[in-house]
mmCIF file of C-alpha atoms in Angstrom:
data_model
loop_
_atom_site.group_PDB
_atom_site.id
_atom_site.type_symbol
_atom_site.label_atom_id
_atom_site.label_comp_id
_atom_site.label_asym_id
_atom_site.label_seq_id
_atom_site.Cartn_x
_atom_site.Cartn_y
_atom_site.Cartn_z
ATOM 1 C CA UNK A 1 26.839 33.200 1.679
ATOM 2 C CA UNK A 2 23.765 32.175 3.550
ATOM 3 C CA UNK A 3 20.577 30.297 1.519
ATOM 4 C CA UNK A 4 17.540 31.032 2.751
ATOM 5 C CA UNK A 5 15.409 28.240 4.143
ATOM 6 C CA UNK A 6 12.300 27.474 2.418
ATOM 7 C CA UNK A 7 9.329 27.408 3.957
ATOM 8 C CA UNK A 8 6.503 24.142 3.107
ATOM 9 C CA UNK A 9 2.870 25.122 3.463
ATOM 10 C CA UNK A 10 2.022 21.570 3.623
ATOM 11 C CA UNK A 11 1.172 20.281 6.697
ATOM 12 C CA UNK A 12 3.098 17.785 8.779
ATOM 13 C CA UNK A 13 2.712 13.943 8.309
ATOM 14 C CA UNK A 14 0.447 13.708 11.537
ATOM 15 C CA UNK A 15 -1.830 16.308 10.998
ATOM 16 C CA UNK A 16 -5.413 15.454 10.104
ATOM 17 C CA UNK A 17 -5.086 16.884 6.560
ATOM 18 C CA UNK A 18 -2.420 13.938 5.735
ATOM 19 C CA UNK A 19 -4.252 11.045 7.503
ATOM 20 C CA UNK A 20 -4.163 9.442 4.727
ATOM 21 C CA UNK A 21 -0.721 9.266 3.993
ATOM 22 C CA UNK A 22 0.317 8.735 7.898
ATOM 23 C CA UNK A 23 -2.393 5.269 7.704
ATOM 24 C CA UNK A 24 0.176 4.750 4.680
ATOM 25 C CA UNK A 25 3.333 5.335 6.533
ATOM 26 C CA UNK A 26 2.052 2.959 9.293
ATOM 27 C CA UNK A 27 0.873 0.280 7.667
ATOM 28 C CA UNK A 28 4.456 -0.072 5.410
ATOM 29 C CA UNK A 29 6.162 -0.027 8.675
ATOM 30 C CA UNK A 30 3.851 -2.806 9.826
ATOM 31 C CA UNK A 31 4.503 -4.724 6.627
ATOM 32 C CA UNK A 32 7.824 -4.556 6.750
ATOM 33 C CA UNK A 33 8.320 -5.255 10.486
ATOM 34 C CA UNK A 34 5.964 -8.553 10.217
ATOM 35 C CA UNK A 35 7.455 -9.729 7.452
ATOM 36 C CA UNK A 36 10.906 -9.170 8.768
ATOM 37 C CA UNK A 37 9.765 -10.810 12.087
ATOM 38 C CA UNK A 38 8.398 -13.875 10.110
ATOM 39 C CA UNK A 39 11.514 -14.253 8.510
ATOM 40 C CA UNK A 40 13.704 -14.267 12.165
ATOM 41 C CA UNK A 41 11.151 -16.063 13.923
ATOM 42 C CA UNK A 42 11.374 -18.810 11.074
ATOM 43 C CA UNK A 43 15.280 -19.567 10.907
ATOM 44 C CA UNK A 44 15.969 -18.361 14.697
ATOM 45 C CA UNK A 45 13.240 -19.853 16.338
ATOM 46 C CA UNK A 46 12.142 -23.514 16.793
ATOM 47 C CA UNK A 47 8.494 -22.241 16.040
ATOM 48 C CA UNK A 48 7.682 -19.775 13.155
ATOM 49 C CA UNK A 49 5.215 -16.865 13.983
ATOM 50 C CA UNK A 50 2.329 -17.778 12.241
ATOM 51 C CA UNK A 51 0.388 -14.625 12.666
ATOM 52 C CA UNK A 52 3.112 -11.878 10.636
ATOM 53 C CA UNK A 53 1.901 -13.474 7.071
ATOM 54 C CA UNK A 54 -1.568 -12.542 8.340
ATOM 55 C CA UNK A 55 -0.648 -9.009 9.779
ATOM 56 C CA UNK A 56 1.140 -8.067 6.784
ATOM 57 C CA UNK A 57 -1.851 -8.637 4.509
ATOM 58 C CA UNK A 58 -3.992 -6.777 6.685
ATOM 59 C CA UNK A 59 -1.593 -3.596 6.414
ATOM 60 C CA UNK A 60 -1.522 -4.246 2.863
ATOM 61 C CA UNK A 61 -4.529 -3.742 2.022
ATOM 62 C CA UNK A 62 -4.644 -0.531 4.254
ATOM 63 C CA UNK A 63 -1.499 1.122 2.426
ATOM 64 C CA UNK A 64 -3.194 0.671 -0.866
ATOM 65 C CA UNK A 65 -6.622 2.201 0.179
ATOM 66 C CA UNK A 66 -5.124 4.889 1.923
ATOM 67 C CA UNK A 67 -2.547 5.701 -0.542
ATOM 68 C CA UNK A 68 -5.395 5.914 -3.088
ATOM 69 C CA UNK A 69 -7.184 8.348 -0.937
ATOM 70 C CA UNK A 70 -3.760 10.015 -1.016
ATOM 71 C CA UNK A 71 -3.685 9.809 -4.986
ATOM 72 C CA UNK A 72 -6.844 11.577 -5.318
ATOM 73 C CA UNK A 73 -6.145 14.078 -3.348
ATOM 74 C CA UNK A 74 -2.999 14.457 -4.429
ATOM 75 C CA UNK A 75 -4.275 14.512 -8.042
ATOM 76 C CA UNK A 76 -1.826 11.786 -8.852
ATOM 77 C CA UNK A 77 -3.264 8.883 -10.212
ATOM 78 C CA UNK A 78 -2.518 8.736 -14.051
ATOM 79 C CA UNK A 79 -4.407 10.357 -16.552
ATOM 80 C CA UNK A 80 -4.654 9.288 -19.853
ATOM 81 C CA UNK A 81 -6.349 11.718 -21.926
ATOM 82 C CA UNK A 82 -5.046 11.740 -25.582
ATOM 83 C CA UNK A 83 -7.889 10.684 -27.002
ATOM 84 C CA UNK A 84 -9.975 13.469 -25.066
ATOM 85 C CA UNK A 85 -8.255 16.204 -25.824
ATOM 86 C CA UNK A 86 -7.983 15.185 -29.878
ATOM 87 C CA UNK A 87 -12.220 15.778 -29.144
ATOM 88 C CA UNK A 88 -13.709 19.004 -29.361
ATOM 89 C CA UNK A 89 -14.854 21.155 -26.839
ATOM 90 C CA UNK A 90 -17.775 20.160 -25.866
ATOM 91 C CA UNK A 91 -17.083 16.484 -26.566
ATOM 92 C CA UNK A 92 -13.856 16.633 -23.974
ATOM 93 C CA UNK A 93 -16.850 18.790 -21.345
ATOM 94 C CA UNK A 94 -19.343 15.438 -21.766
ATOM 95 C CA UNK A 95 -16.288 13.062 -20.706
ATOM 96 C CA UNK A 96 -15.177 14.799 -17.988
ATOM 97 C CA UNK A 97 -19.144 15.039 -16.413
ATOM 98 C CA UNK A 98 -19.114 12.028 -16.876
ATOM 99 C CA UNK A 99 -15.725 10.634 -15.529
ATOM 100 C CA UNK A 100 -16.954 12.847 -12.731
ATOM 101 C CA UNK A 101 -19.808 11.713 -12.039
ATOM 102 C CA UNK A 102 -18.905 7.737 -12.949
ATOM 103 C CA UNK A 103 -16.329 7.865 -10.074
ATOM 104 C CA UNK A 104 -18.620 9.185 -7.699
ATOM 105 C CA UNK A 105 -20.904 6.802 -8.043
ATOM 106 C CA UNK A 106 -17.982 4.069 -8.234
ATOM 107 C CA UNK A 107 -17.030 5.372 -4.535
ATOM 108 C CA UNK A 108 -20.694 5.301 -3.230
ATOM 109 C CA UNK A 109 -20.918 1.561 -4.101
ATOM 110 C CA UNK A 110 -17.651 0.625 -2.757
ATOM 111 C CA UNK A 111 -18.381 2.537 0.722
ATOM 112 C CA UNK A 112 -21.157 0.540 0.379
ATOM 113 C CA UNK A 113 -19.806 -2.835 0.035
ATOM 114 C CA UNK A 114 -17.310 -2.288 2.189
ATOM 115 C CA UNK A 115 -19.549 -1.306 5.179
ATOM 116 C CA UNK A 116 -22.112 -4.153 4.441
ATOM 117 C CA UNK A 117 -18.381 -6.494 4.196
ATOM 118 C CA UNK A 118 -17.745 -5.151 7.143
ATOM 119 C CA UNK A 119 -21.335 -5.864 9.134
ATOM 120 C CA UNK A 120 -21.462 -9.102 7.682
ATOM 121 C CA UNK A 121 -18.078 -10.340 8.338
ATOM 122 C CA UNK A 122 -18.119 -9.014 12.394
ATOM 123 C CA UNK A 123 -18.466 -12.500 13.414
ATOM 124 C CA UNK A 124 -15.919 -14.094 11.205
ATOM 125 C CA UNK A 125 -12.423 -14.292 12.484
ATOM 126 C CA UNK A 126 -8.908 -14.465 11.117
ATOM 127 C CA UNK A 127 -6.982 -17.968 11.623
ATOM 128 C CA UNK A 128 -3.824 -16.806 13.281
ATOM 129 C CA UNK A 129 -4.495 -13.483 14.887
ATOM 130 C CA UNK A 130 -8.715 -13.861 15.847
ATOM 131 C CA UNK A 131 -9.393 -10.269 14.888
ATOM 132 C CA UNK A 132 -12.660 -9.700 13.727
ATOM 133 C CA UNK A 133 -12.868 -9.799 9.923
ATOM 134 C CA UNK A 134 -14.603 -6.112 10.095
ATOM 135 C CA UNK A 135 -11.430 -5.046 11.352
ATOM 136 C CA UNK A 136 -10.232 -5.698 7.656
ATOM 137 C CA UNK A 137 -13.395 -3.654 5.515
ATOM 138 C CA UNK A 138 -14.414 -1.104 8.102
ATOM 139 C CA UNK A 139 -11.249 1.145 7.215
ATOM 140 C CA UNK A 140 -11.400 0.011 3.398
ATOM 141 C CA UNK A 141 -15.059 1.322 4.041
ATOM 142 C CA UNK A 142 -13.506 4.798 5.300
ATOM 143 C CA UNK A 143 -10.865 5.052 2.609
ATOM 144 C CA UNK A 144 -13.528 4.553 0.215
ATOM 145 C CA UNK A 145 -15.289 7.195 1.611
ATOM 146 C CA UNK A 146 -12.307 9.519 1.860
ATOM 147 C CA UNK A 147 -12.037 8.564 -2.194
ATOM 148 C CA UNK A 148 -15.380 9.744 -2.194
ATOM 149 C CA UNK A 149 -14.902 13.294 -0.408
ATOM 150 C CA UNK A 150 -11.456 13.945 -2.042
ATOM 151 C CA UNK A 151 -13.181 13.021 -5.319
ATOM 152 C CA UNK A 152 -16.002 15.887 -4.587
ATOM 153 C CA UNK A 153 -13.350 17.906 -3.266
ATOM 154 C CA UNK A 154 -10.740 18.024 -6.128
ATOM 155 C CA UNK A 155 -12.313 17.525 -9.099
ATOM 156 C CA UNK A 156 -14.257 20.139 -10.878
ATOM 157 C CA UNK A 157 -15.621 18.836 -13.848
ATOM 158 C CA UNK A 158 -17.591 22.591 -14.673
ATOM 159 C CA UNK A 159 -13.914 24.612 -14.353
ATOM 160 C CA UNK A 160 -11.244 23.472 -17.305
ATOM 161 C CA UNK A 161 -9.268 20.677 -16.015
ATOM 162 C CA UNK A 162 -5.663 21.752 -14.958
ATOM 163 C CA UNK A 163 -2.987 19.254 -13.992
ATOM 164 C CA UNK A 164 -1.826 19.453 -10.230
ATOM 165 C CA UNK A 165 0.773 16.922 -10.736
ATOM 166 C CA UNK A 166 2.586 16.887 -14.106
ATOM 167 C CA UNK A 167 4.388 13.926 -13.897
ATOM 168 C CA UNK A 168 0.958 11.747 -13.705
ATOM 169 C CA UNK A 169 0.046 12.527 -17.286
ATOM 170 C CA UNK A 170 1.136 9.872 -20.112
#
């Protein structure tokens, strides 16, 4: 008895679509090799690597902004809307403009900051590895901004609000 294979419409990892995620994937493998290096280099070697603690926070901070870019896209950040939806109609309609339009703004201010962080901080370097410190809010300034376009993107706040992603409802 043969099964038949399934077929995914989603695209692979690499593709431009999932950018998001693949930043992700990348910077957990560079978290977890750093850290693992750290550890060898500090009980193997007379001199500890100094810079993997560094590194490690760096990719840190990418995997979280890029995985949130992933979340909204992926309409799986949680939603907590008991108290909405025990409001009538056009109640639950005013908080969802305004959600809406409350995280849009919310992502225009942290593109913002992040890309003034970023010009500001271009002189400023890191202790262990020297990197410019804009190489640290420049791509927090993109993921913001890919918030900010998935946001647009996804949400509709004028169509009734349907759940992509069941499991991210409490």
């Amino acid at each position: 008895m043969d099964i038949p294979a399934q077929t995914s419409t989603e695209p692979p990892l690499w593709s431009f679509r999932r950018l998001d995620e693949a930043v992700g994937v990348l910077a957990l493998l560079v978290i977890v090799v750093s850290i693992l290096w750290g550890i060898v280099s500090r009980y193997i070697f007379p001199q500890p690597a100094a810079w993997t603690y560094e590194l490690a926070i760096l990719a840190f901070s990418y995997l979280v902004f890029f995985g949130a870019v992933a979340g909204v896209r992926l309409g799986t950040h949680a939603a907590i809307d008991v108290l909405v939806g025990a409001l009538p109609q056009r109640w639950q309609d005013g908080v969802r403009w305004f959600n809406y339009l409350l995280l849009t703004a919310f992502f225009v201010l942290m593109t913002g900051l992040f890309l003034w962080q970023a010009w500001t901080s271009r002189n400023v370097h890191t202790i262990a590895l020297d990197l410019s410190r804009s190489i640290a809010y420049a791509p927090l300034a993109i993921a913001s901004a890919g918030m900010l376009v998935q946001h647009l993107i996804v949400e509709r706040p004028w169509r009734p609000r349907t759940h992509r992603i069941v499991d991210s409802i409490i």
